[in-house]
Amino acid sequence: MEKIKNVWFDKNRIYMKTQSGKTFSRPLEAYPELMEATTEQRNDYVVGDDGEDIRWESIDADMHISSFLETSEPKDNEIGALFAKYPWLNISEVARSLNINKSLLARYIYGISKPSEKRVTEIKEALHRFGKELLSA
């Protein structure tokens, strides 16, 4: 397994460099707690002793190196495809309507975590409800 050397940010992305020199990047939107954090909070992280995880104590956030390495291809990510097709969808509001954490929904959208078939159905049903509400307005 790769080991984390350092982490940095730009306006829209988080980057991670491994000890072997490989650089990985993910959209910052996939990690709402980091996206909403200040620059100081983002830069206040500690790499775990095993080199495989990162901890941001001030915002109570953790990340494992696998979130950079193990992602779903877009063709295999039905939830990501839906949100790409309708970019105006508000991740926070969709998550709230499903009673799940917006960070979890973002991980589904960006292929960091894979939802169960039941969860995929729940998300699609919620989006259908939104569509019906818009049509009846």
mmCIF file of C-alpha atoms in Angstrom:
data_model
loop_
_atom_site.group_PDB
_atom_site.id
_atom_site.type_symbol
_atom_site.label_atom_id
_atom_site.label_comp_id
_atom_site.label_asym_id
_atom_site.label_seq_id
_atom_site.Cartn_x
_atom_site.Cartn_y
_atom_site.Cartn_z
ATOM 1 C CA MET A 1 0.000 0.000 0.000
ATOM 2 C CA GLU A 2 1.169 3.500 -0.817
ATOM 3 C CA LYS A 3 2.044 5.820 2.091
ATOM 4 C CA ILE A 4 0.985 9.481 2.328
ATOM 5 C CA LYS A 5 3.801 12.020 2.239
ATOM 6 C CA ASN A 6 1.841 15.275 2.163
ATOM 7 C CA VAL A 7 -1.484 16.898 1.326
ATOM 8 C CA TRP A 8 -2.336 20.284 -0.185
ATOM 9 C CA PHE A 9 -5.295 22.139 -1.625
ATOM 10 C CA ASP A 10 -6.198 24.578 -4.326
ATOM 11 C CA LYS A 11 -9.542 26.293 -4.799
ATOM 12 C CA ASN A 12 -11.420 23.185 -5.969
ATOM 13 C CA ARG A 13 -9.252 20.135 -5.278
ATOM 14 C CA ILE A 14 -7.375 18.215 -2.630
ATOM 15 C CA TYR A 15 -4.029 16.676 -3.603
ATOM 16 C CA MET A 16 -2.081 13.892 -1.969
ATOM 17 C CA LYS A 17 1.498 12.905 -2.723
ATOM 18 C CA THR A 18 2.776 9.484 -1.730
ATOM 19 C CA GLN A 19 6.210 8.603 -0.444
ATOM 20 C CA SER A 20 6.868 6.886 -3.786
ATOM 21 C CA GLY A 21 6.292 10.232 -5.565
ATOM 22 C CA LYS A 22 2.835 9.591 -7.044
ATOM 23 C CA THR A 23 0.339 12.439 -6.890
ATOM 24 C CA PHE A 24 -3.418 11.902 -6.646
ATOM 25 C CA SER A 25 -6.216 14.442 -6.669
ATOM 26 C CA ARG A 26 -9.939 14.482 -5.947
ATOM 27 C CA PRO A 27 -12.569 17.216 -6.220
ATOM 28 C CA LEU A 28 -12.824 19.086 -2.946
ATOM 29 C CA GLU A 29 -16.594 18.921 -3.347
ATOM 30 C CA ALA A 30 -16.319 15.208 -2.554
ATOM 31 C CA TYR A 31 -15.298 16.160 0.985
ATOM 32 C CA PRO A 32 -17.787 18.821 2.168
ATOM 33 C CA GLU A 33 -16.231 19.107 5.625
ATOM 34 C CA LEU A 34 -12.916 20.085 3.988
ATOM 35 C CA MET A 35 -14.562 22.272 1.367
ATOM 36 C CA GLU A 36 -16.235 24.295 4.124
ATOM 37 C CA ALA A 37 -13.087 24.474 6.284
ATOM 38 C CA THR A 38 -10.801 27.486 6.447
ATOM 39 C CA THR A 39 -7.336 27.372 4.914
ATOM 40 C CA GLU A 40 -5.867 27.104 8.400
ATOM 41 C CA GLN A 41 -8.142 24.173 9.268
ATOM 42 C CA ARG A 42 -7.305 22.377 6.005
ATOM 43 C CA ASN A 43 -3.591 22.753 6.594
ATOM 44 C CA ASP A 44 -3.853 21.549 10.193
ATOM 45 C CA TYR A 45 -3.668 17.805 9.497
ATOM 46 C CA VAL A 46 -1.655 14.880 10.784
ATOM 47 C CA VAL A 47 -0.676 11.818 8.768
ATOM 48 C CA GLY A 48 -1.222 8.637 10.777
ATOM 49 C CA ASP A 49 1.696 6.550 12.012
ATOM 50 C CA ASP A 50 1.044 3.921 9.322
ATOM 51 C CA GLY A 51 1.085 6.599 6.602
ATOM 52 C CA GLU A 52 -2.303 5.518 5.282
ATOM 53 C CA ASP A 53 -4.680 8.013 6.907
ATOM 54 C CA ILE A 54 -5.023 11.717 7.562
ATOM 55 C CA ARG A 55 -6.707 13.388 10.543
ATOM 56 C CA TRP A 56 -8.029 16.949 10.780
ATOM 57 C CA GLU A 57 -8.695 17.280 14.500
ATOM 58 C CA SER A 58 -10.137 20.812 14.386
ATOM 59 C CA ILE A 59 -12.947 19.777 12.015
ATOM 60 C CA ASP A 60 -13.220 16.170 13.228
ATOM 61 C CA ALA A 61 -12.499 14.695 9.794
ATOM 62 C CA ASP A 62 -10.550 11.638 8.721
ATOM 63 C CA MET A 63 -9.509 10.327 5.319
ATOM 64 C CA HIS A 64 -7.881 7.086 4.253
ATOM 65 C CA ILE A 65 -5.500 6.852 1.314
ATOM 66 C CA SER A 66 -7.932 4.425 -0.326
ATOM 67 C CA SER A 67 -10.334 7.322 -0.977
ATOM 68 C CA PHE A 68 -7.779 8.567 -3.503
ATOM 69 C CA LEU A 69 -6.838 5.178 -4.913
ATOM 70 C CA GLU A 70 -10.099 3.220 -5.064
ATOM 71 C CA THR A 71 -12.721 5.047 -7.063
ATOM 72 C CA SER A 72 -15.471 3.892 -9.386
ATOM 73 C CA GLU A 73 -15.212 4.545 -13.074
ATOM 74 C CA PRO A 74 -17.922 6.991 -14.229
ATOM 75 C CA LYS A 75 -19.557 4.308 -16.378
ATOM 76 C CA ASP A 76 -20.020 2.183 -13.257
ATOM 77 C CA ASN A 77 -21.246 5.028 -11.074
ATOM 78 C CA GLU A 78 -24.974 5.494 -11.601
ATOM 79 C CA ILE A 79 -25.269 8.104 -8.828
ATOM 80 C CA GLY A 80 -22.320 10.096 -10.160
ATOM 81 C CA ALA A 81 -23.851 10.006 -13.648
ATOM 82 C CA LEU A 82 -27.162 11.375 -12.347
ATOM 83 C CA PHE A 83 -25.492 14.282 -10.580
ATOM 84 C CA ALA A 84 -23.297 14.971 -13.627
ATOM 85 C CA LYS A 85 -26.384 15.057 -15.847
ATOM 86 C CA TYR A 86 -28.133 17.466 -13.470
ATOM 87 C CA PRO A 87 -25.314 19.619 -12.017
ATOM 88 C CA TRP A 88 -27.792 22.044 -10.461
ATOM 89 C CA LEU A 89 -28.829 19.392 -7.913
ATOM 90 C CA ASN A 90 -27.921 20.471 -4.398
ATOM 91 C CA ILE A 91 -25.993 17.667 -2.699
ATOM 92 C CA SER A 92 -26.789 18.962 0.779
ATOM 93 C CA GLU A 93 -30.534 19.112 0.146
ATOM 94 C CA VAL A 94 -30.677 15.701 -1.511
ATOM 95 C CA ALA A 95 -28.726 14.213 1.405
ATOM 96 C CA ARG A 96 -30.997 15.940 3.916
ATOM 97 C CA SER A 97 -34.092 14.535 2.204
ATOM 98 C CA LEU A 98 -32.571 11.038 2.436
ATOM 99 C CA ASN A 99 -31.535 11.597 6.041
ATOM 100 C CA ILE A 100 -27.894 10.796 5.252
ATOM 101 C CA ASN A 101 -24.724 12.831 5.721
ATOM 102 C CA LYS A 102 -23.838 15.013 2.738
ATOM 103 C CA SER A 103 -20.253 13.720 2.958
ATOM 104 C CA LEU A 104 -21.528 10.200 2.336
ATOM 105 C CA LEU A 105 -23.607 11.280 -0.662
ATOM 106 C CA ALA A 106 -20.596 13.155 -2.051
ATOM 107 C CA ARG A 107 -18.490 9.996 -1.706
ATOM 108 C CA TYR A 108 -21.128 8.107 -3.698
ATOM 109 C CA ILE A 109 -21.203 10.796 -6.382
ATOM 110 C CA TYR A 110 -17.417 10.872 -6.788
ATOM 111 C CA GLY A 111 -17.007 7.106 -6.668
ATOM 112 C CA ILE A 112 -15.123 7.078 -3.383
ATOM 113 C CA SER A 113 -17.739 4.831 -1.783
ATOM 114 C CA LYS A 114 -20.110 2.471 -3.531
ATOM 115 C CA PRO A 115 -23.749 2.604 -2.418
ATOM 116 C CA SER A 116 -25.781 -0.552 -1.964
ATOM 117 C CA GLU A 117 -28.493 -1.294 -4.510
ATOM 118 C CA LYS A 118 -31.042 -0.306 -1.854
ATOM 119 C CA ARG A 119 -29.322 3.069 -1.392
ATOM 120 C CA VAL A 120 -29.185 3.642 -5.167
ATOM 121 C CA THR A 121 -32.932 3.011 -5.317
ATOM 122 C CA GLU A 122 -33.551 5.411 -2.399
ATOM 123 C CA ILE A 123 -31.533 8.164 -4.088
ATOM 124 C CA LYS A 124 -33.296 7.692 -7.429
ATOM 125 C CA GLU A 125 -36.705 7.694 -5.722
ATOM 126 C CA ALA A 126 -35.845 10.942 -3.927
ATOM 127 C CA LEU A 127 -34.848 12.555 -7.230
ATOM 128 C CA HIS A 128 -38.114 11.338 -8.797
ATOM 129 C CA ARG A 129 -40.053 12.925 -5.915
ATOM 130 C CA PHE A 130 -38.270 16.222 -6.525
ATOM 131 C CA GLY A 131 -39.196 16.035 -10.205
ATOM 132 C CA LYS A 132 -42.860 15.360 -9.397
ATOM 133 C CA GLU A 133 -42.894 18.277 -6.941
ATOM 134 C CA LEU A 134 -41.443 20.570 -9.601
ATOM 135 C CA LEU A 135 -44.029 19.434 -12.141
ATOM 136 C CA SER A 136 -46.890 20.092 -9.747
ATOM 137 C CA ALA A 137 -45.669 23.584 -8.801
#
